[in-house]
Amino acid sequence: MIFDVVISGAGPNGLMLACELALAGVKPLVLEQRTGPSDEQRANGMVGQVIRLLDRRGLYERLSPSAPVPAAQFMFAAFPLPLQSLSDNPVYLVMVPQRKIEETLAERAAELGVTIRLGHALSGLAQKDDRVLVDVDGPDGPYRIEARYLVGADGGRSVTRKLAGIGFPGVTTDRTVSRTAHVTVPASYRDAVTGGLRVPGYGVIPPFLHHRTEFGLIAYAPFPDGRTLLSVNTYDMPAPASDFTLAELQEALTHVLGGIEVPLGPPDGDGPHLLRRLEAGNTRLAERYRDGRVLLVGDAAHVHSAMGGPGLNLGLQDAVNLGWKLAATVRGWAPDGLLDTYETERRPAGERVTMHTLAQRTLVGPGPEVTALRTLFGELLREPAVLRHIAALIAGSDITYPTGSDEPVVGRFAPDLGPVTRSGRPLLVDNTGLLGSVAAPWRDRVDVVSVPVEGPAAMLVRPDSYVAWALPTAAAPLPAPDAGASPDLGASPDAGADAGAGAAPGAEALRSALTRWFGEPAAVS
């Protein structure tokens, strides 16, 4: 049996890609070497534009009972950012464990008919002109399957990347050791006002934020469910050869606090509890995201510091960008070069994340030189334009894909369009009533809708929610629908035909964009 797409890895990125492919009519096979959910404590939430993207797929409501809202405050290199002062704050935040995110995506994948094989690990691959031969180690022994494409979503130590011979250059910082564990602290050390850690003789370490001293970095996180997570990063304090213990964490905390001790106890409850020591830090970016019929997403393509929590924001958007393009290629309507735009669009996003996480690692380092640099950087952050720039960098909302258009919205994340984006299909948002007939030949793959929205009167929106074309503001379309009207989910592709396709404003540019992104038309208008 030949599968259209095999995905190696059932973490958030692999599952998100599987969901996107299934929405587009391609049912992938997902291989996961684990036999069940991971007990490893990883991300504690998501930050950035990915939250808006999940909301547009109807997935955010499964993770949080409240609607997504921008964060009032966040951190960059242990600097508190007063984001509430921004009228257009793009930094969305939701605190939810990665395990819950994986469970939600796995449930959605099952609803869409995706097959996930637990306990099955990629062990080899060989590429042919029209397929990939995939060797798998399963519970009943090794076997081979064939696929048109293989996607590695198997993490920073990606077997897929290594088997494909894709280099992974970057830098390793071996001065640092990160020590993290669930702990308890005496009630007298909990600050009643801020919820932070009150250290006699030192002050309050704020909760859920990085706190720098001249000797290292502390993150104190008292979660609402009663768990308390403490992380301590040290420099030039090598880890012993023995297993990591709570006593070692306490020693590291005392060092970072300049000799002041804080009593730490073992965690309460049944667990699972985290007790993890990570030595050194890697920042790496794959030499390429594609090798023939093998592609990489998420940590398989890039690893970086977790500071600021950019990993899921970057990786999940990789998956959504790749999903519709790979599905279009499998289904046969993708224009030439569409699949290559995955790397040309997403690799620069990876470069920006590796850039700013490296910058943050430098800014939280020890020593008076860094303290002086932080003083200067802190002064710059008082400038509204700098704060806005950093907020966009954190959120990933500064990404603009190259389109060749001068329209400000084109190449950027689209305004909120409501439930019409849940289908994962391309959309022509036509509030002019004139462009439906132009898009009619693409009716098999592009939906025409009318949605009251701020911005251009017409937009062509890709499945990943980025704008591929917009009606120039100089054009004179019909007035947009009444702001109180409901989205017209069943708008006819032939709407406006009486006006004549040639009379529609921007018709030729729209046809060009439809062909560029969604191939030659298959339907007859």
PDB file of N, CA, C and O in Angstrom, residues 228-281:
ATOM      1  N   THR A 228       4.212  23.800  41.916  1.00  0.00           N
ATOM      2  CA  THR A 228       5.182  24.892  41.832  1.00  0.00           C
ATOM      3  C   THR A 228       6.407  24.394  41.076  1.00  0.00           C
ATOM      4  O   THR A 228       7.023  23.406  41.472  1.00  0.00           O
ATOM      5  N   LEU A 229       6.728  25.082  39.995  1.00  0.00           N
ATOM      6  CA  LEU A 229       7.881  24.706  39.177  1.00  0.00           C
ATOM      7  C   LEU A 229       8.962  25.766  39.357  1.00  0.00           C
ATOM      8  O   LEU A 229       8.700  26.971  39.255  1.00  0.00           O
ATOM      9  N   LEU A 230      10.173  25.300  39.640  1.00  0.00           N
ATOM     10  CA  LEU A 230      11.308  26.201  39.829  1.00  0.00           C
ATOM     11  C   LEU A 230      12.403  25.829  38.835  1.00  0.00           C
ATOM     12  O   LEU A 230      12.783  24.658  38.720  1.00  0.00           O
ATOM     13  N   SER A 231      12.891  26.830  38.113  1.00  0.00           N
ATOM     14  CA  SER A 231      13.976  26.604  37.161  1.00  0.00           C
ATOM     15  C   SER A 231      15.105  27.572  37.476  1.00  0.00           C
ATOM     16  O   SER A 231      14.868  28.765  37.705  1.00  0.00           O
ATOM     17  N   VAL A 232      16.326  27.055  37.473  1.00  0.00           N
ATOM     18  CA  VAL A 232      17.508  27.862  37.780  1.00  0.00           C
ATOM     19  C   VAL A 232      18.556  27.608  36.703  1.00  0.00           C
ATOM     20  O   VAL A 232      18.957  26.458  36.477  1.00  0.00           O
ATOM     21  N   ASN A 233      18.967  28.667  36.029  1.00  0.00           N
ATOM     22  CA  ASN A 233      20.030  28.575  35.015  1.00  0.00           C
ATOM     23  C   ASN A 233      21.301  29.176  35.589  1.00  0.00           C
ATOM     24  O   ASN A 233      21.297  30.315  36.075  1.00  0.00           O
ATOM     25  N   THR A 234      22.392  28.414  35.516  1.00  0.00           N
ATOM     26  CA  THR A 234      23.675  28.889  36.010  1.00  0.00           C
ATOM     27  C   THR A 234      24.695  28.924  34.877  1.00  0.00           C
ATOM     28  O   THR A 234      24.538  28.246  33.859  1.00  0.00           O
ATOM     29  N   TYR A 235      25.740  29.710  35.091  1.00  0.00           N
ATOM     30  CA  TYR A 235      26.841  29.826  34.150  1.00  0.00           C
ATOM     31  C   TYR A 235      28.123  29.388  34.854  1.00  0.00           C
ATOM     32  O   TYR A 235      28.376  29.751  36.005  1.00  0.00           O
ATOM     33  N   ASP A 236      28.921  28.605  34.151  1.00  0.00           N
ATOM     34  CA  ASP A 236      30.220  28.171  34.676  1.00  0.00           C
ATOM     35  C   ASP A 236      30.080  27.495  36.043  1.00  0.00           C
ATOM     36  O   ASP A 236      30.923  27.656  36.934  1.00  0.00           O
ATOM     37  N   MET A 237      29.008  26.731  36.192  1.00  0.00           N
ATOM     38  CA  MET A 237      28.793  25.927  37.389  1.00  0.00           C
ATOM     39  C   MET A 237      28.483  24.510  36.910  1.00  0.00           C
ATOM     40  O   MET A 237      27.327  24.120  36.785  1.00  0.00           O
ATOM     41  N   PRO A 238      29.516  23.741  36.568  1.00  0.00           N
ATOM     42  CA  PRO A 238      29.317  22.435  35.927  1.00  0.00           C
ATOM     43  C   PRO A 238      28.473  21.496  36.776  1.00  0.00           C
ATOM     44  O   PRO A 238      28.497  21.546  38.016  1.00  0.00           O
ATOM     45  N   ALA A 239      27.737  20.637  36.093  1.00  0.00           N
ATOM     46  CA  ALA A 239      26.920  19.650  36.785  1.00  0.00           C
ATOM     47  C   ALA A 239      27.786  18.489  37.243  1.00  0.00           C
ATOM     48  O   ALA A 239      28.735  18.102  36.552  1.00  0.00           O
ATOM     49  N   PRO A 240      27.488  17.923  38.402  1.00  0.00           N
ATOM     50  CA  PRO A 240      28.239  16.743  38.852  1.00  0.00           C
ATOM     51  C   PRO A 240      27.901  15.525  38.003  1.00  0.00           C
ATOM     52  O   PRO A 240      26.925  15.517  37.247  1.00  0.00           O
ATOM     53  N   ALA A 241      28.704  14.483  38.132  1.00  0.00           N
ATOM     54  CA  ALA A 241      28.478  13.257  37.360  1.00  0.00           C
ATOM     55  C   ALA A 241      27.285  12.469  37.872  1.00  0.00           C
ATOM     56  O   ALA A 241      26.729  11.632  37.162  1.00  0.00           O
ATOM     57  N   SER A 242      26.863  12.740  39.097  1.00  0.00           N
ATOM     58  CA  SER A 242      25.750  12.005  39.695  1.00  0.00           C
ATOM     59  C   SER A 242      24.409  12.483  39.142  1.00  0.00           C
ATOM     60  O   SER A 242      24.318  13.515  38.477  1.00  0.00           O
ATOM     61  N   ASP A 243      23.341  11.732  39.431  1.00  0.00           N
ATOM     62  CA  ASP A 243      22.001  12.103  39.004  1.00  0.00           C
ATOM     63  C   ASP A 243      21.569  13.413  39.658  1.00  0.00           C
ATOM     64  O   ASP A 243      21.978  13.740  40.776  1.00  0.00           O
ATOM     65  N   PHE A 244      20.729  14.115  38.959  1.00  0.00           N
ATOM     66  CA  PHE A 244      20.221  15.405  39.456  1.00  0.00           C
ATOM     67  C   PHE A 244      19.316  15.183  40.655  1.00  0.00           C
ATOM     68  O   PHE A 244      18.472  14.276  40.668  1.00  0.00           O
ATOM     69  N   THR A 245      19.473  16.026  41.673  1.00  0.00           N
ATOM     70  CA  THR A 245      18.675  15.928  42.892  1.00  0.00           C
ATOM     71  C   THR A 245      18.145  17.306  43.274  1.00  0.00           C
ATOM     72  O   THR A 245      18.607  18.347  42.782  1.00  0.00           O
ATOM     73  N   LEU A 246      17.174  17.307  44.182  1.00  0.00           N
ATOM     74  CA  LEU A 246      16.631  18.558  44.699  1.00  0.00           C
ATOM     75  C   LEU A 246      17.702  19.355  45.441  1.00  0.00           C
ATOM     76  O   LEU A 246      17.707  20.587  45.421  1.00  0.00           O
ATOM     77  N   ALA A 247      18.632  18.655  46.091  1.00  0.00           N
ATOM     78  CA  ALA A 247      19.710  19.336  46.805  1.00  0.00           C
ATOM     79  C   ALA A 247      20.594  20.119  45.828  1.00  0.00           C
ATOM     80  O   ALA A 247      21.064  21.228  46.136  1.00  0.00           O
ATOM     81  N   GLU A 248      20.813  19.558  44.652  1.00  0.00           N
ATOM     82  CA  GLU A 248      21.611  20.269  43.638  1.00  0.00           C
ATOM     83  C   GLU A 248      20.884  21.523  43.162  1.00  0.00           C
ATOM     84  O   GLU A 248      21.501  22.573  42.952  1.00  0.00           O
ATOM     85  N   LEU A 249      19.560  21.421  42.993  1.00  0.00           N
ATOM     86  CA  LEU A 249      18.775  22.589  42.602  1.00  0.00           C
ATOM     87  C   LEU A 249      18.886  23.674  43.671  1.00  0.00           C
ATOM     88  O   LEU A 249      19.036  24.862  43.364  1.00  0.00           O
ATOM     89  N   GLN A 250      18.805  23.265  44.941  1.00  0.00           N
ATOM     90  CA  GLN A 250      18.894  24.242  46.025  1.00  0.00           C
ATOM     91  C   GLN A 250      20.263  24.914  46.037  1.00  0.00           C
ATOM     92  O   GLN A 250      20.373  26.142  46.244  1.00  0.00           O
ATOM     93  N   GLU A 251      21.307  24.157  45.789  1.00  0.00           N
ATOM     94  CA  GLU A 251      22.649  24.729  45.737  1.00  0.00           C
ATOM     95  C   GLU A 251      22.762  25.747  44.603  1.00  0.00           C
ATOM     96  O   GLU A 251      23.355  26.828  44.764  1.00  0.00           O
ATOM     97  N   ALA A 252      22.175  25.416  43.455  1.00  0.00           N
ATOM     98  CA  ALA A 252      22.220  26.332  42.316  1.00  0.00           C
ATOM     99  C   ALA A 252      21.437  27.610  42.616  1.00  0.00           C
ATOM    100  O   ALA A 252      21.873  28.714  42.268  1.00  0.00           O
ATOM    101  N   LEU A 253      20.276  27.473  43.262  1.00  0.00           N
ATOM    102  CA  LEU A 253      19.477  28.641  43.610  1.00  0.00           C
ATOM    103  C   LEU A 253      20.231  29.552  44.575  1.00  0.00           C
ATOM    104  O   LEU A 253      20.235  30.781  44.426  1.00  0.00           O
ATOM    105  N   THR A 254      20.892  28.959  45.552  1.00  0.00           N
ATOM    106  CA  THR A 254      21.684  29.746  46.509  1.00  0.00           C
ATOM    107  C   THR A 254      22.792  30.508  45.789  1.00  0.00           C
ATOM    108  O   THR A 254      23.061  31.681  46.080  1.00  0.00           O
ATOM    109  N   HIS A 255      23.421  29.849  44.826  1.00  0.00           N
ATOM    110  CA  HIS A 255      24.486  30.502  44.052  1.00  0.00           C
ATOM    111  C   HIS A 255      23.947  31.700  43.275  1.00  0.00           C
ATOM    112  O   HIS A 255      24.548  32.789  43.292  1.00  0.00           O
ATOM    113  N   VAL A 256      22.812  31.531  42.592  1.00  0.00           N
ATOM    114  CA  VAL A 256      22.263  32.598  41.764  1.00  0.00           C
ATOM    115  C   VAL A 256      21.770  33.755  42.623  1.00  0.00           C
ATOM    116  O   VAL A 256      21.803  34.915  42.202  1.00  0.00           O
ATOM    117  N   LEU A 257      21.338  33.462  43.865  1.00  0.00           N
ATOM    118  CA  LEU A 257      20.878  34.511  44.781  1.00  0.00           C
ATOM    119  C   LEU A 257      22.026  35.132  45.569  1.00  0.00           C
ATOM    120  O   LEU A 257      21.787  35.897  46.521  1.00  0.00           O
ATOM    121  N   GLY A 258      23.258  34.834  45.201  1.00  0.00           N
ATOM    122  CA  GLY A 258      24.406  35.463  45.851  1.00  0.00           C
ATOM    123  C   GLY A 258      24.657  34.962  47.245  1.00  0.00           C
ATOM    124  O   GLY A 258      25.161  35.708  48.093  1.00  0.00           O
ATOM    125  N   GLY A 259      24.300  33.705  47.525  1.00  0.00           N
ATOM    126  CA  GLY A 259      24.566  33.111  48.831  1.00  0.00           C
ATOM    127  C   GLY A 259      23.364  33.026  49.755  1.00  0.00           C
ATOM    128  O   GLY A 259      23.458  32.466  50.850  1.00  0.00           O
ATOM    129  N   ILE A 260      22.232  33.553  49.351  1.00  0.00           N
ATOM    130  CA  ILE A 260      21.025  33.508  50.181  1.00  0.00           C
ATOM    131  C   ILE A 260      20.301  32.179  49.945  1.00  0.00           C
ATOM    132  O   ILE A 260      20.044  31.791  48.796  1.00  0.00           O
ATOM    133  N   GLU A 261      19.942  31.490  51.016  1.00  0.00           N
ATOM    134  CA  GLU A 261      19.306  30.185  50.910  1.00  0.00           C
ATOM    135  C   GLU A 261      17.780  30.299  50.978  1.00  0.00           C
ATOM    136  O   GLU A 261      17.247  31.126  51.720  1.00  0.00           O
ATOM    137  N   VAL A 262      17.108  29.466  50.194  1.00  0.00           N
ATOM    138  CA  VAL A 262      15.650  29.333  50.238  1.00  0.00           C
ATOM    139  C   VAL A 262      15.340  27.864  50.492  1.00  0.00           C
ATOM    140  O   VAL A 262      15.796  26.998  49.740  1.00  0.00           O
ATOM    141  N   PRO A 263      14.581  27.547  51.531  1.00  0.00           N
ATOM    142  CA  PRO A 263      14.273  26.135  51.805  1.00  0.00           C
ATOM    143  C   PRO A 263      13.336  25.565  50.742  1.00  0.00           C
ATOM    144  O   PRO A 263      12.274  26.126  50.464  1.00  0.00           O
ATOM    145  N   LEU A 264      13.743  24.478  50.126  1.00  0.00           N
ATOM    146  CA  LEU A 264      12.940  23.795  49.118  1.00  0.00           C
ATOM    147  C   LEU A 264      12.586  22.405  49.602  1.00  0.00           C
ATOM    148  O   LEU A 264      13.414  21.705  50.194  1.00  0.00           O
ATOM    149  N   GLY A 265      11.343  22.001  49.349  1.00  0.00           N
ATOM    150  CA  GLY A 265      10.909  20.661  49.703  1.00  0.00           C
ATOM    151  C   GLY A 265      10.447  19.896  48.484  1.00  0.00           C
ATOM    152  O   GLY A 265      10.248  20.463  47.407  1.00  0.00           O
ATOM    153  N   PRO A 266      10.251  18.587  48.629  1.00  0.00           N
ATOM    154  CA  PRO A 266       9.764  17.793  47.501  1.00  0.00           C
ATOM    155  C   PRO A 266       8.339  18.179  47.148  1.00  0.00           C
ATOM    156  O   PRO A 266       7.596  18.711  47.992  1.00  0.00           O
ATOM    157  N   PRO A 267       7.908  17.930  45.933  1.00  0.00           N
ATOM    158  CA  PRO A 267       6.564  18.333  45.507  1.00  0.00           C
ATOM    159  C   PRO A 267       5.474  17.505  46.169  1.00  0.00           C
ATOM    160  O   PRO A 267       5.694  16.361  46.575  1.00  0.00           O
ATOM    161  N   ASP A 268       4.293  18.104  46.272  1.00  0.00           N
ATOM    162  CA  ASP A 268       3.127  17.399  46.779  1.00  0.00           C
ATOM    163  C   ASP A 268       2.419  16.687  45.629  1.00  0.00           C
ATOM    164  O   ASP A 268       2.623  16.984  44.449  1.00  0.00           O
ATOM    165  N   GLY A 269       1.531  15.775  45.984  1.00  0.00           N
ATOM    166  CA  GLY A 269       0.682  15.145  44.972  1.00  0.00           C
ATOM    167  C   GLY A 269       1.336  13.955  44.295  1.00  0.00           C
ATOM    168  O   GLY A 269       2.482  13.585  44.561  1.00  0.00           O
ATOM    169  N   ASP A 270       0.552  13.351  43.386  1.00  0.00           N
ATOM    170  CA  ASP A 270       0.970  12.103  42.751  1.00  0.00           C
ATOM    171  C   ASP A 270       1.881  12.306  41.540  1.00  0.00           C
ATOM    172  O   ASP A 270       2.539  11.381  41.093  1.00  0.00           O
ATOM    173  N   GLY A 271       1.899  13.468  40.961  1.00  0.00           N
ATOM    174  CA  GLY A 271       2.741  13.686  39.790  1.00  0.00           C
ATOM    175  C   GLY A 271       1.991  13.481  38.489  1.00  0.00           C
ATOM    176  O   GLY A 271       0.758  13.427  38.488  1.00  0.00           O
ATOM    177  N   PRO A 272       2.697  13.369  37.374  1.00  0.00           N
ATOM    178  CA  PRO A 272       4.161  13.249  37.297  1.00  0.00           C
ATOM    179  C   PRO A 272       4.861  14.543  37.675  1.00  0.00           C
ATOM    180  O   PRO A 272       4.357  15.629  37.434  1.00  0.00           O
ATOM    181  N   HIS A 273       6.042  14.385  38.302  1.00  0.00           N
ATOM    182  CA  HIS A 273       6.822  15.530  38.745  1.00  0.00           C
ATOM    183  C   HIS A 273       8.100  15.626  37.920  1.00  0.00           C
ATOM    184  O   HIS A 273       8.706  14.609  37.576  1.00  0.00           O
ATOM    185  N   LEU A 274       8.473  16.834  37.634  1.00  0.00           N
ATOM    186  CA  LEU A 274       9.650  17.070  36.812  1.00  0.00           C
ATOM    187  C   LEU A 274      10.881  17.203  37.685  1.00  0.00           C
ATOM    188  O   LEU A 274      10.875  17.880  38.712  1.00  0.00           O
ATOM    189  N   LEU A 275      11.953  16.553  37.270  1.00  0.00           N
ATOM    190  CA  LEU A 275      13.269  16.683  37.890  1.00  0.00           C
ATOM    191  C   LEU A 275      14.271  16.546  36.736  1.00  0.00           C
ATOM    192  O   LEU A 275      14.649  15.438  36.368  1.00  0.00           O
ATOM    193  N   ARG A 276      14.674  17.692  36.167  1.00  0.00           N
ATOM    194  CA  ARG A 276      15.416  17.642  34.907  1.00  0.00           C
ATOM    195  C   ARG A 276      16.601  18.600  34.936  1.00  0.00           C
ATOM    196  O   ARG A 276      16.497  19.730  35.395  1.00  0.00           O
ATOM    197  N   ARG A 277      17.701  18.099  34.417  1.00  0.00           N
ATOM    198  CA  ARG A 277      18.911  18.914  34.281  1.00  0.00           C
ATOM    199  C   ARG A 277      19.347  18.884  32.819  1.00  0.00           C
ATOM    200  O   ARG A 277      19.506  17.804  32.236  1.00  0.00           O
ATOM    201  N   LEU A 278      19.516  20.064  32.241  1.00  0.00           N
ATOM    202  CA  LEU A 278      19.950  20.173  30.847  1.00  0.00           C
ATOM    203  C   LEU A 278      21.264  20.928  30.806  1.00  0.00           C
ATOM    204  O   LEU A 278      21.360  22.048  31.317  1.00  0.00           O
ATOM    205  N   GLU A 279      22.252  20.313  30.209  1.00  0.00           N
ATOM    206  CA  GLU A 279      23.560  20.937  30.103  1.00  0.00           C
ATOM    207  C   GLU A 279      23.752  21.527  28.710  1.00  0.00           C
ATOM    208  O   GLU A 279      23.355  20.927  27.714  1.00  0.00           O
ATOM    209  N   ALA A 280      24.343  22.691  28.643  1.00  0.00           N
ATOM    210  CA  ALA A 280      24.610  23.403  27.394  1.00  0.00           C
ATOM    211  C   ALA A 280      23.307  23.835  26.738  1.00  0.00           C
ATOM    212  O   ALA A 280      22.208  23.527  27.211  1.00  0.00           O
ATOM    213  N   GLY A 281      23.410  24.555  25.663  1.00  0.00           N
ATOM    214  CA  GLY A 281      22.236  25.018  24.933  1.00  0.00           C
ATOM    215  C   GLY A 281      22.549  25.059  23.453  1.00  0.00           C
ATOM    216  O   GLY A 281      23.643  25.482  23.046  1.00  0.00           O
TER     217      GLY A 281
END
